[in-house]
Tab-separated table of C-alpha atoms and ligand atoms in Angstrom:
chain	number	residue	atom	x	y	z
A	1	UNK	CA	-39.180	-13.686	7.273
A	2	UNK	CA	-39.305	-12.735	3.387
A	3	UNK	CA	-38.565	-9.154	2.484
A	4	UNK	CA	-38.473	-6.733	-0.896
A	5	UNK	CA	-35.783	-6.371	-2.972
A	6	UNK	CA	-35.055	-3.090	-5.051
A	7	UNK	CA	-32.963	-3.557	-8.846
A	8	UNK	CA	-31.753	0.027	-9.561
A	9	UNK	CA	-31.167	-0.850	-13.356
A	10	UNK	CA	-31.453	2.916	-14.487
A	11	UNK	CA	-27.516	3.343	-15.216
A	12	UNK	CA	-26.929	4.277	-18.931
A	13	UNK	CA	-23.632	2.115	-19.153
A	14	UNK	CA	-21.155	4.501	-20.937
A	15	UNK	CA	-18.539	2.848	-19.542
A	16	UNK	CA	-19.275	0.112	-21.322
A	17	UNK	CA	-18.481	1.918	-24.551
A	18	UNK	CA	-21.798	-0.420	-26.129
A	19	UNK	CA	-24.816	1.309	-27.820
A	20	UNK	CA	-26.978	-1.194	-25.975
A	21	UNK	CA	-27.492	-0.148	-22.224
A	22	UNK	CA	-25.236	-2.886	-20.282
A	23	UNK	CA	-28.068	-4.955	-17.580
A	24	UNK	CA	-29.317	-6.226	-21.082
A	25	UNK	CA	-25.919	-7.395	-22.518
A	26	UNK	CA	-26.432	-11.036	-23.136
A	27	UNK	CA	-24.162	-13.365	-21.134
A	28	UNK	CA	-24.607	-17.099	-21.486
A	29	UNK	CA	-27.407	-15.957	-23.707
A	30	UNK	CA	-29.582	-14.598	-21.359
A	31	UNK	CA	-29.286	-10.339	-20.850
A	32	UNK	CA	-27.418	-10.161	-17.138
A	33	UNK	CA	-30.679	-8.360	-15.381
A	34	UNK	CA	-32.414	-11.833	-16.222
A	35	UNK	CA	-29.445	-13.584	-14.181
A	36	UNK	CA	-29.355	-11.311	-11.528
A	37	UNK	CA	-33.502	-11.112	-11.244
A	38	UNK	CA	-33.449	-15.072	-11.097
A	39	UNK	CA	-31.559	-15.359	-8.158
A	40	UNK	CA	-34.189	-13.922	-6.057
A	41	UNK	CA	-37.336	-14.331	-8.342
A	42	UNK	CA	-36.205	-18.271	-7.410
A	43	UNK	CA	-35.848	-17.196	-3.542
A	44	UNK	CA	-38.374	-18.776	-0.608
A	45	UNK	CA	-37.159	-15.513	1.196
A	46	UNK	CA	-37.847	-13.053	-1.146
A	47	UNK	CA	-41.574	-12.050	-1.734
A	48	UNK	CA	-41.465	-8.709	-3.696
A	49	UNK	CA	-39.162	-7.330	-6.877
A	50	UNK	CA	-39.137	-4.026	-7.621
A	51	UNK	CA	-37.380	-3.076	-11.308
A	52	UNK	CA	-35.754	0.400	-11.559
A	53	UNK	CA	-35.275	1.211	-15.508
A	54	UNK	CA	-35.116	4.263	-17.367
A	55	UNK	CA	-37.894	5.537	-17.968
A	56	UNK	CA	-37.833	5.007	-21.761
A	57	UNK	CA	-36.901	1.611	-21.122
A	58	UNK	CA	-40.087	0.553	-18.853
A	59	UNK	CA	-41.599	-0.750	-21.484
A	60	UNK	CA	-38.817	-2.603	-22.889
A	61	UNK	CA	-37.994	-4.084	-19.649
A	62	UNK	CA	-41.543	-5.601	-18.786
A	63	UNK	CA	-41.599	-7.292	-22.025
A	64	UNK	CA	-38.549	-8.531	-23.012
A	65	UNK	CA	-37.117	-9.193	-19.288
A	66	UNK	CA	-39.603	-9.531	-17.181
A	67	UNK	CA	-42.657	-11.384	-18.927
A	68	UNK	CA	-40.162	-13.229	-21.602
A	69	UNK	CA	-38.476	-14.540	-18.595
A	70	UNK	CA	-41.964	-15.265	-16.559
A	71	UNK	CA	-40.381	-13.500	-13.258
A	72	UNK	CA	-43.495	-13.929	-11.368
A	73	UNK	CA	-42.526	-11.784	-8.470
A	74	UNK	CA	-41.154	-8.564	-9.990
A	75	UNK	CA	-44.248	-6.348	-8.902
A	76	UNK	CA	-43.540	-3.437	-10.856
A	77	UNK	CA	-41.284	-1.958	-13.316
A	78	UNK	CA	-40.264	1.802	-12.625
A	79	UNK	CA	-38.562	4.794	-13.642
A	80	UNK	CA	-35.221	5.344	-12.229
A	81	UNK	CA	-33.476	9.151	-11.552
A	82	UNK	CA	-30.120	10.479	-12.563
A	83	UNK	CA	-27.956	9.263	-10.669
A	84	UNK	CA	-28.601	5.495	-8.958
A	85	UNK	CA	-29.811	7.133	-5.495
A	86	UNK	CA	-32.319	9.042	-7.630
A	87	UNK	CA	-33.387	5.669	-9.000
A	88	UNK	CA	-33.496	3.770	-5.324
A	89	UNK	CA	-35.126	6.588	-3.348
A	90	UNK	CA	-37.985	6.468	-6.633
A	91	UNK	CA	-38.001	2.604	-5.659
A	92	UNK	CA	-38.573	3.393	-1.842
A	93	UNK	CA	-41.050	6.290	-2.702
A	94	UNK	CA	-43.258	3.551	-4.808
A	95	UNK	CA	-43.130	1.333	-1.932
A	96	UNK	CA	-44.649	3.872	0.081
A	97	UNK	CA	-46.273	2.321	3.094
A	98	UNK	CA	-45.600	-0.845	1.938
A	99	UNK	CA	-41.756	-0.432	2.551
A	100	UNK	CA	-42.263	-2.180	6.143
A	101	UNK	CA	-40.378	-5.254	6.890
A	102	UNK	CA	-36.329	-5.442	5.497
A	103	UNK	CA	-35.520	-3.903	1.854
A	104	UNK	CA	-32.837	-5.426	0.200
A	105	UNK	CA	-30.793	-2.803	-2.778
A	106	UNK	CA	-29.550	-4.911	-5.030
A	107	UNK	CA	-27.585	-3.620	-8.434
A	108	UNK	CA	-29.317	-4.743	-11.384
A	109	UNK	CA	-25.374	-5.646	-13.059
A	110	UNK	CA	-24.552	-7.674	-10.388
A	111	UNK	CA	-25.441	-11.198	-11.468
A	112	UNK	CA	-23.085	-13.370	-9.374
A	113	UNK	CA	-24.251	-13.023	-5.798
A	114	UNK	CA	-24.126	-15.862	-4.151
A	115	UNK	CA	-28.284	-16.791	-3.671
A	116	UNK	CA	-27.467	-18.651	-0.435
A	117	UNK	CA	-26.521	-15.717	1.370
A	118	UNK	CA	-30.279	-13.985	1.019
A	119	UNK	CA	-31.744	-15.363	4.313
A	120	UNK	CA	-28.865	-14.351	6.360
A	121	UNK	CA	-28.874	-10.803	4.990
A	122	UNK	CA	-32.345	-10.659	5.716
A	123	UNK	CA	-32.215	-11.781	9.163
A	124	UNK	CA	-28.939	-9.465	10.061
A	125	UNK	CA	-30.750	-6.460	8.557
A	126	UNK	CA	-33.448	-7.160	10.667
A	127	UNK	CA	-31.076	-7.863	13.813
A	128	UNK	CA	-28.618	-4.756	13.429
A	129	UNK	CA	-30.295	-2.452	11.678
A	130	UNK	CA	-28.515	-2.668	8.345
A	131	UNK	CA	-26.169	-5.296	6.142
A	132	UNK	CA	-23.709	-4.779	3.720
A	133	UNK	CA	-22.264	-7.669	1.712
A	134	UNK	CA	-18.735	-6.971	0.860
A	135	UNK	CA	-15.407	-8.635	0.764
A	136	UNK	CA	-11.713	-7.002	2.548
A	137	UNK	CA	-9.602	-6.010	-0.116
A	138	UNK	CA	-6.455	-7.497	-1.065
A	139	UNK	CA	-4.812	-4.532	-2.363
A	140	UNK	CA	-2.860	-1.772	-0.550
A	141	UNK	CA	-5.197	1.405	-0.656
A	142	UNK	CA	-3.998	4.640	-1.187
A	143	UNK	CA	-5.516	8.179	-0.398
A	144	UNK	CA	-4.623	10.608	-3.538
A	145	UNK	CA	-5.381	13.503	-4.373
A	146	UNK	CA	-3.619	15.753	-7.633
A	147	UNK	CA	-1.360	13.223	-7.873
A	148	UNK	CA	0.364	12.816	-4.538
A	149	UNK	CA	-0.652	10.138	-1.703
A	150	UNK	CA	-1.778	11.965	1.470
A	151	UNK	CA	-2.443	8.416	3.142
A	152	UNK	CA	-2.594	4.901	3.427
A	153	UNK	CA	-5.062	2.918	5.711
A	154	UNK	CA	-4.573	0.456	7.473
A	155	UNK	CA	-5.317	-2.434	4.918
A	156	UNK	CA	-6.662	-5.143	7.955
A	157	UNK	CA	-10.329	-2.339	7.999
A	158	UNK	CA	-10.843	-1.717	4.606
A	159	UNK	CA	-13.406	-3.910	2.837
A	160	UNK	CA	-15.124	-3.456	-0.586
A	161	UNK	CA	-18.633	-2.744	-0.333
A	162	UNK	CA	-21.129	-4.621	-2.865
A	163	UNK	CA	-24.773	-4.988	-2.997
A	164	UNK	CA	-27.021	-6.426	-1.680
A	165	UNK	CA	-27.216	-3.900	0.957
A	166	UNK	CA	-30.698	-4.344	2.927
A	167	UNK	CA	-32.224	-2.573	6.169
A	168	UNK	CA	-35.107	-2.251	7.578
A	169	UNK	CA	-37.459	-0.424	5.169
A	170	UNK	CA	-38.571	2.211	6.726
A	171	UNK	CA	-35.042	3.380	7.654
A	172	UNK	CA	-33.873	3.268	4.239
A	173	UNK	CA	-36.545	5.464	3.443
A	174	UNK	CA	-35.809	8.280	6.134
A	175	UNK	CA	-32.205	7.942	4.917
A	176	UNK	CA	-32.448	8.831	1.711
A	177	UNK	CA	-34.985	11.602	2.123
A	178	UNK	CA	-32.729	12.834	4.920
A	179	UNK	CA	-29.903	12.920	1.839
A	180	UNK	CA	-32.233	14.714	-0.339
A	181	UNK	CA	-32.906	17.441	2.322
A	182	UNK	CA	-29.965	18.315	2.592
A	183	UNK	CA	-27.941	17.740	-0.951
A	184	UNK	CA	-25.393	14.688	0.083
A	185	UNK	CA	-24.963	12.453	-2.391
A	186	UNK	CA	-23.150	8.697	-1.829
A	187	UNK	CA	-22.054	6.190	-3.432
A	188	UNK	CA	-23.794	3.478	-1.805
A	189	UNK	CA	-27.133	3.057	0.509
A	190	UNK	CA	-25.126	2.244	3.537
A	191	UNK	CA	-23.707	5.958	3.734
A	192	UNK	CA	-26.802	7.536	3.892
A	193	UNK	CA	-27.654	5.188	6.632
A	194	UNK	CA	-23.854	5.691	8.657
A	195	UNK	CA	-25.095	9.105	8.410
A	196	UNK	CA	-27.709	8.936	10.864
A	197	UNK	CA	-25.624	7.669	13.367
A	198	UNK	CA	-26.186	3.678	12.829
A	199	UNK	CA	-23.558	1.223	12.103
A	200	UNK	CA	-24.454	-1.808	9.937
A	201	UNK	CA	-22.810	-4.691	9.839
A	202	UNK	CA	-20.099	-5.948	6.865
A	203	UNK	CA	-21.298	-9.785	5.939
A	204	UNK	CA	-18.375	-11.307	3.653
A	205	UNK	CA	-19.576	-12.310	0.451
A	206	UNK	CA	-17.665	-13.200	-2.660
A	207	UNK	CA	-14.710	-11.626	-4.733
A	208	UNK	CA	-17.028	-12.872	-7.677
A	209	UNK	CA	-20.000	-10.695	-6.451
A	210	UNK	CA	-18.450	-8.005	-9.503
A	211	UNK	CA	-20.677	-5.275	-10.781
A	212	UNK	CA	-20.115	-5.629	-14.322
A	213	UNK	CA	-19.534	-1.957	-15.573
A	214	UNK	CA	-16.640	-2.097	-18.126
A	215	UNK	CA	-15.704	-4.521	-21.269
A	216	UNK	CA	-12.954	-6.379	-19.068
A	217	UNK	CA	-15.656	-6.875	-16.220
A	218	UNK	CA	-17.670	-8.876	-19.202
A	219	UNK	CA	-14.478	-11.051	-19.886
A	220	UNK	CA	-14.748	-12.301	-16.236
A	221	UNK	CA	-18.162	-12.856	-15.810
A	222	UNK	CA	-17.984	-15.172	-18.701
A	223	UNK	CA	-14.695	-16.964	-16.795
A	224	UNK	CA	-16.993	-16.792	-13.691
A	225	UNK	CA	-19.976	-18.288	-15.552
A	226	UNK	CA	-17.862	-21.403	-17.233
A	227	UNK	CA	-16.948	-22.385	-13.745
A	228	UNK	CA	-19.911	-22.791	-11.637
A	229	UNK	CA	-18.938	-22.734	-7.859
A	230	UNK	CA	-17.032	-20.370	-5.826
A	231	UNK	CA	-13.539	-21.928	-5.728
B	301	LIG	O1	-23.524	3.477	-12.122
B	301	LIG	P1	-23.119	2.210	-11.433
B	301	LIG	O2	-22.267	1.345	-12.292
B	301	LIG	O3	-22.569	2.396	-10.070
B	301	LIG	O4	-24.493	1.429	-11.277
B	301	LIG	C1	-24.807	0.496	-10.289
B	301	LIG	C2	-26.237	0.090	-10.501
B	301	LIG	O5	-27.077	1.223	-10.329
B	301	LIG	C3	-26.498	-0.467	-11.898
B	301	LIG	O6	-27.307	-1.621	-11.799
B	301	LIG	C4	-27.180	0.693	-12.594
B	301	LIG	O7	-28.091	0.272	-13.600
B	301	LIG	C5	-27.922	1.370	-11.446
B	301	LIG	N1	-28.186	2.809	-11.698
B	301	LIG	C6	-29.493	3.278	-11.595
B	301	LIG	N2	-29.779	4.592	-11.862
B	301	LIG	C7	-28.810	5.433	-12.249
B	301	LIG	C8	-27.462	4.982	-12.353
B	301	LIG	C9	-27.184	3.655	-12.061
B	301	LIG	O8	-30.408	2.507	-11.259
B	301	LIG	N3	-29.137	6.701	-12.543
């Protein structure tokens, strides 16, 4: 079974505090879109890329990531939205009919997912409906608001939820037009799926898996990248 995988890589990286928009910061001098694009371009189970950009950066993106880099699968580079479920539901709506078969959302800043896990996200999106890679997290989590904690779950449930995050296509699709009709925005894909009553299934990944949004986040992908394997 191969499937599609959407790269929202529309986010404008302020947080990075760097004029240059942060999927093409350079890390082991290659920009990190290039990394994170390799790992499936290079994938037997992956047959389809799609590229989310903004839109004055389509251009940019086809030449100086995409053909510099030869990524023969990445079908087509597109405009992303405002906000990154703007950008994916643009990805699903240029799939169109074609969005059959499991589609993989997979942040364009996240260049350290393990590449062995692919099939098996595939195949349990396929089984259950939905996958989320994610890891539990190690830290006590507190519910505040102005200030004060109103509560603290019960740390053995929570997990952190990365990308990829893949279902089957057509799901995806009815999920996030679902969101649009009626103003909810989340955070991630899987919420607009949990919304229509399904549950997808958690699939541990790796505490390296980091989406690298702010300067420190930079400091350890280059630790991560200097030491090859996961411990
Ligand atoms: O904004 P955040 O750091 O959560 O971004 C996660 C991913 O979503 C990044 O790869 C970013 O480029 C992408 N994104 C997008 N369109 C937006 C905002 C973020 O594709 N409008």
């Amino acid at each position: 079974m191969t499937a599609t995988v959407l790269i929202p890589a529309a986010g404008m990286g302020r947080r990075m505090g760097s004029s240059i928009n942060k999927q093409y910061l350079h890390l082991a001098g290659r920009p990190i879109l290039a990394h994170t694009l390799a790992l499936f371009d290079s994938s037997p189970h992956i047959s389809r890329i799609l590229v989310i950009s903004p839109a004055d950066e389509v251009d940019y993106c086809r030449r100086e990531i995409v053909a510099a880099f030869g990524f023969a699968k990445v079908a087509a580079v597109i405009a992303g939205g405002v906000e990154r479920q703007d950008s994916v539901r643009n990805g699903l709506r240029h799939l169109g009919d074609d969005a059959q078969g499991v589609v993989l959302v997979h942040d364009g800043v996240r260049p350290f997912f393990p590449a062995r896990l692919i099939p098996r996200v595939i195949e349990l999106a396929a089984e259950a409906g939905g996958c989320v890679v994610g890891v539990p997290v190690k830290d006590t989590v507190k519910e505040v608001v102005d200030g004060r904690i109103l509560a603290t779950p019960e740390r053995v449930r929570l997990w952190l939820a990365q990308t990829p995050q893949a279902f089957p296509g057509l799901l995806l699709r009815a999920a996030h037009e679902q969101a649009l009709a009626e103003g909810f925005r989340g955070t991630d894909d899987a919420s607009l799926v949990e919304r229509l009553g399904r549950a997808p299934v958690m699939l541990e990944g790796s505490y390296r898996n980091i989406k690298i949004t702010t300067p420190e986040d930079l400091l350890l992908a280059q630790a991560f990248l200097s030491a090859k394997e996961d411990p």
